[in-house]
Every structure is written in structure tokens, then in C-alpha cells.
Amino acid sequence: MQFGIFTIGDVTTDPTTGRTPSEHERIRATVELAKKAEEAGLDVFATGEHHNPPFVAPGNPPILMAYLAAATERLILSTATTLITTNDPVRLAEDYAYVQHLSGGRVDLMMGRGNTGPVYPWFGKDIRDGIALAVENYALLHQLWREDVVTWEGRFRTPLHGFTATPRPLDGVPPFVWHGSIRSPEIAEQAAYYGDGFFHNNIFWPSSHTRRMVDLYRRRFEHYGHGRADQAIVGLGGQVFMRKNSQDAVREFRPYFDHAPVYGGGPSLEEFTRETPLTVGSPQQVIERVLGFREYVGDYQRQLFLMDHAGLPQKTVLEQIDMLGEEVVPVLRKEFAALKPAHVPDAPTHASLVAARGAVAAPERIEPSVDRWTGTRAEDDNKL
């Protein structure tokens, strides 16, 4: 089981002091968070991708990932979103392979469509093509990483004739890919078709919705011949805020929740913590809540926490990471390991993918249903 943190890089005013950090401060703080994550014994640091204020998450995540590769030794560097819709697959293939080499393989990606609608026209795309772009662009990226010479033609970019993306993936093994989605069954289908990971950032959603999305992915993973449903690779998101005493945690976090750009003005803190994975309380309450995720998604491989959102001061965020590494994650590792059946795989790493390469013949693939990919037919799997 991998544990880590992710950031969306928001620049938010601290509601308790009225102070707004500068972009420079937030960028440097992001580097400090990654270093602290490794120091605290976490496995993964993931960054979002944004192209607009009030975010300073990199528009080109490999820049940050390459910097962090030089500043860390064992931390897996991931993306919390790589915009597969508006980025050129050729550029993605080359940039992420390059940082894979620089990091010694400590890189993976989470493909997503993002949550900022205007990004589509900014990069010459139509938001109405979002799903189709995600499907076609990833199909090309997948091919570019696995074939030395690619000839390709599609709908959304100019054709390629005898093209080779450079550098080639480290050790001939592409970075592992997670497909991130909150509400789109087509993306769960896409992840299952390729046998990739599915990351459900259930930060705003009730467990019933998360259960349906993950169950869809698991059933389709098995349908495409990649293994049993319970062997599919699943990741979850979430947010926690902890203090030794739960009352102190609630009192301290409430003003940040009430004024956060994504929380404020909606349900109360109590309603939100009851209906979503947001957990505000003691380390023991966080442990119990996270262990409960297994009840509705089954055995899963990666758990990421959002720690630096909503204007929380850097000192507080660093304290939270220390608590996560010292009091929460060691218990979760032990408990999840004891519960996981032997046939359920661990989260893929570069080393495990290199070791597995060529060991087992690739399963025969069943072609995906076109209408399910485009969302035009509501069958049992699509009733979400």
C-alpha cells in the first residue's frame, strides 16, 4: 500500500490572519512539502496541473518533478492531474520519459480532464470533445511509449509518419499510468481497457458513488482479461486535518473550511465530514476512517491526502505531514497489509514493472464498446 500527499497548488488567503501568500512562496512551499513527505516516510508526492490563477501548480509538471527528483532519493513523483485533453501526446511522451530517466524511474502519472473549463479554448480545444480527446490522446501516448516507430492518424492532431518519441522510456518500460476521474464512467472504462490504474479522487463524493465507480472499473478490468476484479489497481484521494484532540482539530480547521474556495458556502463542516471522506479529528479517527474505505472499494493500492488546501499556513501543513507519517501511516500500513489477500498485487513501481516485463504473455484484448466510450448508451455499467 502506497501513502502520500497531493497538492493542487491553490493560492488562498488565510481566513484567520487575512494574509495571502505570494506565488513565489507557494511554489517554494510545494518543494518543502515534497521533502517533508519523504522525511516523514511517505511514498508518493503528487502535483496537480493548472494554467490559471489562483493556482501555482505547474502548467508543465515535469519541471517540478525533475527538480524534486534531484532533491529527494526515494519518493515516487506523480501527477495529481496530467491534462490528457489539452496537452499534445507527443510532448507528454517525451517530457515524462525524460523525467523518468532523471528520477531513476520514480515517476508515474495520473491522466485527467481537470476542473477548469476555459483551459480547453486556451489550448485550441472544445470542451464538448473532452471525453473523445481523453480517449484518442491517451491511445496515441500509449502507442508512442511502446513502439519505437509510430505511424498514426486521428481526429484531433496532425498525423505522424514514422515518428519516434525521444528519449525512449527508461529500461523500455513506460511510467505507470493512473486514470483519474470523479464522475465519468468512460474514464473508468478506459483505465480497465488498458489494464492501467484507476484513481477515484473521492474528496467531495459519498461512498455510494465511489463504490459504483470503482466497481465498474474492477468488472471491466476483469472483462478485458487483465486479471480478477479484485486484482485491479485502485487509488483514492481524501483530505484530513488532525490534532491530538478532535475538538481542537474541528475548532482550528473550521474557519479554513468555511472560507475555502471549494468548500465554503455549501454544506456545513459536520455535514461534509459525515457524507464525504473529509476527516477532521484525532489521528485515531483518521485511521479508523481510512480503514473503512476498504469496506466499499475493496483492497486498494494507493491513498493520497490533500494537506495544504484552503489557506492553511505552511507551518501547520508541515505539522500535519509529521502526524501523518508518525501516527497514522505506520498503523495503516500494518492493518492494510494484514487484511490484503496474497493474490492482490501491490501498487506498481518501476522496479516491479521491469521485473514483470516479458514474464507473462499479454492477455488477449477484447475491443472496447464504442458507444460506451462515447457515453451514448446507458447499460448496466453506465448507470451512475
Short mmCIF file of C-alpha atoms in Angstrom, two decimals:
data_model
loop_
_atom_site.label_atom_id
_atom_site.label_comp_id
_atom_site.label_asym_id
_atom_site.label_seq_id
_atom_site.Cartn_x
_atom_site.Cartn_y
_atom_site.Cartn_z
CA MET A 1 0.00 0.00 0.00
CA GLN A 2 1.38 3.39 -1.01
CA PHE A 3 0.63 6.51 1.02
CA GLY A 4 1.30 10.06 0.01
CA ILE A 5 0.10 13.60 -0.36
CA PHE A 6 -1.06 15.67 -3.30
CA THR A 7 -1.32 19.39 -3.89
CA ILE A 8 -3.47 21.46 -6.20
CA GLY A 9 -1.27 24.50 -5.61
CA ASP A 10 -4.01 26.97 -4.66
CA VAL A 11 -3.04 30.45 -3.52
CA THR A 12 -5.68 31.12 -0.87
CA THR A 13 -5.93 33.83 1.79
CA ASP A 14 -5.60 32.57 5.35
CA PRO A 15 -9.01 33.49 6.82
CA THR A 16 -7.62 33.69 10.35
CA THR A 17 -4.93 36.26 9.51
CA GLY A 18 -6.03 37.83 6.22
CA ARG A 19 -2.61 37.10 4.73
CA THR A 20 -2.29 35.80 1.17
CA PRO A 21 0.99 34.07 0.27
CA SER A 22 2.76 35.12 -2.90
CA GLU A 23 3.11 32.81 -5.86
CA HIS A 24 6.80 32.51 -5.09
CA GLU A 25 6.08 31.48 -1.51
CA ARG A 26 3.61 28.82 -2.61
CA ILE A 27 5.99 27.41 -5.21
CA ARG A 28 8.82 27.15 -2.70
CA ALA A 29 6.39 25.73 -0.14
CA THR A 30 5.49 22.95 -2.59
CA VAL A 31 9.12 21.86 -2.75
CA GLU A 32 9.29 21.90 1.05
CA LEU A 33 6.17 19.73 1.26
CA ALA A 34 7.67 17.10 -1.01
CA LYS A 35 10.87 16.98 1.02
CA LYS A 36 8.84 16.72 4.23
CA ALA A 37 6.79 13.87 2.73
CA GLU A 38 9.95 11.85 2.12
CA GLU A 39 11.32 12.73 5.56
CA ALA A 40 8.05 11.56 7.14
CA GLY A 41 8.31 8.18 5.44
CA LEU A 42 5.57 8.68 2.86
CA ASP A 43 5.77 7.03 -0.55
CA VAL A 44 4.26 9.47 -3.03
CA PHE A 45 4.12 13.20 -3.75
CA ALA A 46 1.70 14.28 -6.49
CA THR A 47 1.21 17.67 -8.09
CA GLY A 48 -1.77 19.00 -9.99
CA GLU A 49 -1.62 20.82 -13.32
CA HIS A 50 -3.18 24.25 -13.65
CA HIS A 51 -2.93 27.10 -16.13
CA ASN A 52 -4.84 29.79 -14.28
CA PRO A 53 -4.96 31.74 -11.04
CA PRO A 54 -5.41 31.24 -8.14
CA PHE A 55 -3.23 28.16 -8.70
CA VAL A 56 0.54 27.82 -8.96
CA ALA A 57 0.55 24.08 -9.62
CA PRO A 58 2.82 23.78 -12.66
CA GLY A 59 1.38 24.03 -16.16
CA ASN A 60 4.14 21.58 -17.10
CA PRO A 61 4.51 19.19 -14.12
CA PRO A 62 7.76 17.56 -15.35
CA ILE A 63 9.54 20.83 -14.48
CA LEU A 64 8.65 20.43 -10.81
CA MET A 65 9.11 16.66 -10.90
CA ALA A 66 12.63 16.97 -12.31
CA TYR A 67 13.55 19.46 -9.59
CA LEU A 68 12.12 17.19 -6.91
CA ALA A 69 13.93 14.19 -8.36
CA ALA A 70 17.20 15.94 -7.59
CA ALA A 71 16.00 16.96 -4.12
CA THR A 72 14.75 13.53 -2.99
CA GLU A 73 16.04 9.98 -3.03
CA ARG A 74 13.17 7.50 -2.86
CA LEU A 75 9.90 9.45 -3.17
CA ILE A 76 7.65 8.46 -6.08
CA LEU A 77 6.82 11.62 -8.02
CA SER A 78 3.40 11.62 -9.59
CA THR A 79 0.85 13.97 -11.03
CA ALA A 80 -2.49 14.59 -9.39
CA THR A 81 -3.65 15.51 -12.88
CA THR A 82 -1.97 15.45 -16.25
CA LEU A 83 -4.36 17.09 -18.70
CA ILE A 84 -4.60 14.42 -21.38
CA THR A 85 -7.25 16.50 -23.15
CA THR A 86 -5.34 19.70 -23.88
CA ASN A 87 -1.72 18.52 -23.93
CA ASP A 88 -0.09 17.12 -27.05
CA PRO A 89 0.53 13.37 -26.55
CA VAL A 90 3.89 13.68 -28.29
CA ARG A 91 5.04 16.28 -25.78
CA LEU A 92 3.73 14.19 -22.90
CA ALA A 93 5.58 11.10 -24.17
CA GLU A 94 8.88 12.93 -24.39
CA ASP A 95 8.67 15.11 -21.25
CA TYR A 96 7.63 12.34 -18.88
CA ALA A 97 10.12 9.85 -20.32
CA TYR A 98 12.84 12.45 -19.77
CA VAL A 99 11.94 13.00 -16.12
CA GLN A 100 11.64 9.22 -15.74
CA HIS A 101 15.32 8.98 -16.67
CA LEU A 102 16.30 11.85 -14.37
CA SER A 103 14.49 10.30 -11.41
CA GLY A 104 15.68 6.75 -11.97
CA GLY A 105 12.14 5.59 -12.62
CA ARG A 106 10.47 7.31 -9.65
CA VAL A 107 7.68 8.72 -11.81
CA ASP A 108 4.11 7.88 -12.65
CA LEU A 109 1.16 9.86 -14.00
CA MET A 110 -2.50 10.40 -13.35
CA MET A 111 -4.39 11.26 -16.51
CA GLY A 112 -7.38 13.54 -16.14
CA ARG A 113 -9.54 16.20 -17.75
CA GLY A 114 -9.13 18.78 -14.99
CA ASN A 115 -11.76 21.02 -13.46
CA THR A 116 -11.23 24.28 -15.35
CA GLY A 117 -13.47 24.59 -18.39
CA PRO A 118 -11.72 27.59 -20.04
CA VAL A 119 -8.48 25.60 -20.37
CA TYR A 120 -9.95 23.94 -23.49
CA PRO A 121 -10.19 27.08 -25.68
CA TRP A 122 -6.91 28.37 -24.26
CA PHE A 123 -5.24 25.40 -25.94
CA GLY A 124 -7.42 25.38 -29.04
CA LYS A 125 -9.78 22.58 -27.93
CA ASP A 126 -13.53 22.27 -27.49
CA ILE A 127 -14.76 21.19 -24.06
CA ARG A 128 -17.54 19.22 -25.74
CA ASP A 129 -14.83 16.91 -27.07
CA GLY A 130 -13.45 16.25 -23.57
CA ILE A 131 -14.08 12.51 -23.42
CA ALA A 132 -13.14 11.92 -27.05
CA LEU A 133 -9.89 13.86 -26.54
CA ALA A 134 -9.06 11.83 -23.46
CA VAL A 135 -9.60 8.58 -25.34
CA GLU A 136 -7.74 9.47 -28.53
CA ASN A 137 -4.83 11.31 -26.93
CA TYR A 138 -4.11 8.53 -24.48
CA ALA A 139 -4.32 5.90 -27.21
CA LEU A 140 -1.55 7.77 -29.03
CA LEU A 141 0.53 8.30 -25.88
CA HIS A 142 0.26 4.62 -25.06
CA GLN A 143 1.48 3.72 -28.54
CA LEU A 144 4.33 6.28 -28.53
CA TRP A 145 5.78 4.72 -25.37
CA ARG A 146 5.56 1.15 -26.63
CA GLU A 147 6.52 1.37 -30.31
CA ASP A 148 9.84 2.74 -31.50
CA VAL A 149 8.41 3.93 -34.81
CA VAL A 150 4.84 5.20 -34.92
CA THR A 151 2.60 5.92 -37.88
CA TRP A 152 -0.70 7.29 -36.68
CA GLU A 153 -3.70 9.35 -37.78
CA GLY A 154 -6.56 10.62 -35.65
CA ARG A 155 -9.16 13.33 -35.32
CA PHE A 156 -7.52 15.95 -33.12
CA ARG A 157 -3.91 16.40 -34.24
CA THR A 158 -1.81 16.18 -37.36
CA PRO A 159 -0.81 12.66 -38.47
CA LEU A 160 2.51 11.06 -37.58
CA HIS A 161 4.57 9.19 -40.18
CA GLY A 162 7.47 7.07 -38.98
CA PHE A 163 7.84 9.13 -35.80
CA THR A 164 9.99 8.15 -32.82
CA ALA A 165 9.46 9.86 -29.45
CA THR A 166 12.71 10.53 -27.60
CA PRO A 167 14.02 9.66 -25.15
CA ARG A 168 12.62 6.15 -25.08
CA PRO A 169 11.19 5.07 -21.70
CA LEU A 170 13.74 4.03 -19.08
CA ASP A 171 14.58 0.31 -19.34
CA GLY A 172 11.98 0.06 -22.10
CA VAL A 173 9.18 0.38 -19.52
CA PRO A 174 6.84 3.39 -19.66
CA PRO A 175 5.78 5.19 -16.48
CA PHE A 176 2.77 3.59 -14.84
CA VAL A 177 -0.46 5.43 -15.59
CA TRP A 178 -3.46 6.06 -13.38
CA HIS A 179 -6.64 7.40 -14.95
CA GLY A 180 -8.25 9.86 -12.58
CA SER A 181 -11.97 10.52 -12.62
CA ILE A 182 -14.61 11.70 -10.21
CA ARG A 183 -17.75 11.09 -12.23
CA SER A 184 -17.04 9.81 -15.77
CA PRO A 185 -17.64 6.08 -16.35
CA GLU A 186 -15.91 6.36 -19.73
CA ILE A 187 -12.61 7.03 -17.94
CA ALA A 188 -13.09 4.01 -15.68
CA GLU A 189 -13.68 2.03 -18.87
CA GLN A 190 -10.53 3.45 -20.42
CA ALA A 191 -8.41 2.51 -17.40
CA ALA A 192 -9.83 -1.01 -17.43
CA TYR A 193 -9.24 -1.50 -21.16
CA TYR A 194 -5.52 -0.78 -20.88
CA GLY A 195 -5.09 -2.55 -17.55
CA ASP A 196 -3.93 0.74 -16.02
CA GLY A 197 -4.73 2.07 -12.57
CA PHE A 198 -7.95 3.89 -11.69
CA PHE A 199 -7.76 6.76 -9.21
CA HIS A 200 -11.02 7.98 -7.78
CA ASN A 201 -10.46 11.29 -6.02
CA ASN A 202 -13.46 10.83 -3.77
CA ILE A 203 -12.74 14.02 -1.88
CA PHE A 204 -16.21 15.51 -2.49
CA TRP A 205 -18.31 12.39 -3.02
CA PRO A 206 -20.27 9.99 -0.83
CA SER A 207 -19.12 6.40 -0.50
CA SER A 208 -22.06 5.10 -2.57
CA HIS A 209 -20.83 6.94 -5.66
CA THR A 210 -17.22 5.91 -5.12
CA ARG A 211 -18.30 2.29 -4.73
CA ARG A 212 -20.12 2.34 -8.09
CA MET A 213 -17.22 3.93 -9.97
CA VAL A 214 -14.60 1.56 -8.57
CA ASP A 215 -16.87 -1.45 -9.06
CA LEU A 216 -17.38 -0.52 -12.71
CA TYR A 217 -13.62 -0.29 -13.23
CA ARG A 218 -12.97 -3.60 -11.48
CA ARG A 219 -15.59 -5.51 -13.51
CA ARG A 220 -14.33 -4.08 -16.80
CA PHE A 221 -10.69 -4.77 -15.82
CA GLU A 222 -11.62 -8.43 -15.47
CA HIS A 223 -13.69 -8.33 -18.68
CA TYR A 224 -10.63 -7.23 -20.66
CA GLY A 225 -8.58 -10.12 -19.33
CA HIS A 226 -6.09 -8.34 -17.07
CA GLY A 227 -6.87 -10.44 -14.01
CA ARG A 228 -9.56 -10.85 -11.42
CA ALA A 229 -11.69 -7.85 -10.46
CA ASP A 230 -10.13 -7.71 -7.02
CA GLN A 231 -6.67 -7.52 -8.61
CA ALA A 232 -7.37 -4.22 -10.38
CA ILE A 233 -5.18 -1.28 -9.33
CA VAL A 234 -7.18 1.32 -7.39
CA GLY A 235 -6.22 4.60 -5.74
CA LEU A 236 -8.23 7.01 -3.60
CA GLY A 237 -7.93 10.64 -2.57
CA GLY A 238 -9.10 12.43 0.55
CA GLN A 239 -8.38 15.26 2.95
CA VAL A 240 -7.62 15.11 6.65
CA PHE A 241 -6.88 17.60 9.40
CA MET A 242 -5.63 16.31 12.75
CA ARG A 243 -4.90 17.39 16.25
CA LYS A 244 -4.35 15.28 19.35
CA ASN A 245 -7.85 16.12 20.49
CA SER A 246 -10.65 16.01 17.92
CA GLN A 247 -12.32 19.12 19.37
CA ASP A 248 -9.14 21.11 18.77
CA ALA A 249 -8.95 19.86 15.19
CA VAL A 250 -12.54 20.91 14.45
CA ARG A 251 -12.13 24.31 16.06
CA GLU A 252 -8.88 25.06 14.21
CA PHE A 253 -9.98 23.77 10.80
CA ARG A 254 -13.49 25.28 10.75
CA PRO A 255 -12.56 28.79 9.53
CA TYR A 256 -10.47 27.30 6.72
CA PHE A 257 -13.32 25.03 5.70
CA ASP A 258 -15.92 27.81 5.87
CA HIS A 259 -13.89 30.12 3.60
CA ALA A 260 -12.25 27.62 1.27
CA PRO A 261 -12.94 28.24 -2.45
CA VAL A 262 -14.21 24.68 -2.93
CA TYR A 263 -15.91 24.14 0.43
CA GLY A 264 -17.22 27.49 1.64
CA GLY A 265 -20.87 28.36 1.21
CA GLY A 266 -22.03 24.79 0.88
CA PRO A 267 -22.80 22.10 3.43
CA SER A 268 -21.52 22.57 6.96
CA LEU A 269 -18.28 21.02 8.16
CA GLU A 270 -20.29 18.45 10.08
CA GLU A 271 -22.37 17.53 7.03
CA PHE A 272 -19.30 17.31 4.83
CA THR A 273 -17.35 15.07 7.19
CA ARG A 274 -20.38 12.83 7.55
CA GLU A 275 -21.09 12.44 3.83
CA THR A 276 -17.59 12.54 2.29
CA PRO A 277 -14.11 11.19 3.17
CA LEU A 278 -13.06 14.55 4.69
CA THR A 279 -11.89 13.66 8.21
CA VAL A 280 -11.25 16.28 10.87
CA GLY A 281 -10.28 14.86 14.23
CA SER A 282 -7.66 12.83 16.06
CA PRO A 283 -5.10 10.54 14.38
CA GLN A 284 -7.10 7.54 15.61
CA GLN A 285 -10.23 8.86 13.93
CA VAL A 286 -8.30 9.26 10.68
CA ILE A 287 -7.01 5.69 10.97
CA GLU A 288 -10.49 4.30 11.51
CA ARG A 289 -11.97 6.35 8.67
CA VAL A 290 -9.33 5.34 6.13
CA LEU A 291 -9.54 1.69 7.08
CA GLY A 292 -13.26 1.98 6.41
CA PHE A 293 -12.62 2.90 2.76
CA ARG A 294 -11.76 -0.75 2.15
CA GLU A 295 -15.33 -1.72 3.03
CA TYR A 296 -16.69 -0.08 -0.13
CA VAL A 297 -13.79 -0.20 -2.62
CA GLY A 298 -12.09 -3.45 -1.60
CA ASP A 299 -8.33 -3.85 -1.31
CA TYR A 300 -6.64 -0.90 -2.98
CA GLN A 301 -3.09 0.19 -3.65
CA ARG A 302 -2.67 3.95 -3.18
CA GLN A 303 -4.05 6.51 -0.74
CA LEU A 304 -3.26 10.20 -1.24
CA PHE A 305 -4.19 13.03 1.11
CA LEU A 306 -4.69 16.71 0.34
CA MET A 307 -2.93 18.59 3.15
CA ASP A 308 -2.16 22.15 2.03
CA HIS A 309 -5.50 23.43 0.75
CA ALA A 310 -7.68 26.36 1.84
CA GLY A 311 -5.04 28.79 3.06
CA LEU A 312 -3.59 26.63 5.83
CA PRO A 313 -0.23 28.09 6.91
CA GLN A 314 2.84 26.17 5.87
CA LYS A 315 3.88 25.51 9.47
CA THR A 316 0.53 23.82 10.12
CA VAL A 317 0.75 21.73 6.95
CA LEU A 318 4.23 20.50 7.87
CA GLU A 319 2.91 19.52 11.31
CA GLN A 320 0.11 17.60 9.63
CA ILE A 321 2.55 15.66 7.46
CA ASP A 322 4.60 14.77 10.53
CA MET A 323 1.49 13.46 12.27
CA LEU A 324 0.54 11.51 9.18
CA GLY A 325 3.98 9.89 8.98
CA GLU A 326 4.43 9.26 12.70
CA GLU A 327 0.98 8.34 13.99
CA VAL A 328 -1.26 7.38 11.08
CA VAL A 329 0.56 5.74 8.19
CA PRO A 330 2.51 3.15 10.22
CA VAL A 331 -0.75 1.84 11.66
CA LEU A 332 -2.49 1.89 8.28
CA ARG A 333 0.39 0.02 6.64
CA LYS A 334 0.22 -2.73 9.24
CA GLU A 335 -3.56 -3.04 9.18
CA PHE A 336 -3.93 -2.97 5.39
CA ALA A 337 -1.11 -5.49 4.96
CA ALA A 338 -2.80 -7.88 7.39
CA LEU A 339 -6.10 -7.60 5.52
CA LYS A 340 -4.80 -7.87 1.93
CA PRO A 341 -5.07 -11.35 0.33
CA ALA A 342 -1.88 -12.73 -1.19
CA HIS A 343 -3.26 -12.65 -4.75
CA VAL A 344 -3.95 -8.90 -4.67
CA PRO A 345 -0.98 -7.03 -6.19
CA ASP A 346 0.91 -4.15 -4.65
CA ALA A 347 0.99 -0.77 -6.35
CA PRO A 348 3.22 -0.93 -9.45
CA THR A 349 6.66 0.66 -9.30
CA HIS A 350 9.29 0.99 -11.98
CA ALA A 351 11.25 -1.89 -10.45
CA SER A 352 8.22 -4.18 -10.34
CA LEU A 353 7.25 -3.33 -13.91
CA VAL A 354 10.77 -4.03 -15.16
CA ALA A 355 10.77 -7.36 -13.30
CA ALA A 356 7.41 -8.33 -14.74
CA ARG A 357 8.22 -7.35 -18.33
CA GLY A 358 8.06 -10.37 -20.55
CA ALA A 359 7.40 -12.76 -17.65
CA VAL A 360 3.79 -13.32 -18.64
CA ALA A 361 2.32 -13.28 -22.13
CA ALA A 362 -0.01 -10.37 -22.72
CA PRO A 363 -3.69 -11.36 -22.44
CA GLU A 364 -5.89 -11.24 -25.49
CA ARG A 365 -7.74 -7.94 -25.51
CA ILE A 366 -11.42 -7.52 -26.22
CA GLU A 367 -12.12 -4.38 -28.18
CA PRO A 368 -14.00 -1.76 -26.14
CA SER A 369 -17.58 -0.87 -26.95
CA VAL A 370 -17.57 2.34 -28.98
CA ASP A 371 -20.88 3.55 -27.66
CA ARG A 372 -19.82 3.00 -24.05
CA TRP A 373 -16.66 5.04 -24.65
CA THR A 374 -18.71 7.91 -26.05
CA GLY A 375 -21.38 7.58 -23.41
CA THR A 376 -24.28 7.24 -25.84
CA ARG A 377 -25.72 4.05 -24.40
CA ALA A 378 -26.80 3.64 -20.78
CA GLU A 379 -26.26 -0.02 -19.93
CA ASP A 380 -25.90 -1.56 -16.51
CA ASP A 381 -22.26 -0.48 -16.18
CA ASN A 382 -23.12 3.13 -17.02
CA LYS A 383 -25.90 3.75 -14.54
CA LEU A 384 -24.01 6.18 -12.36
#
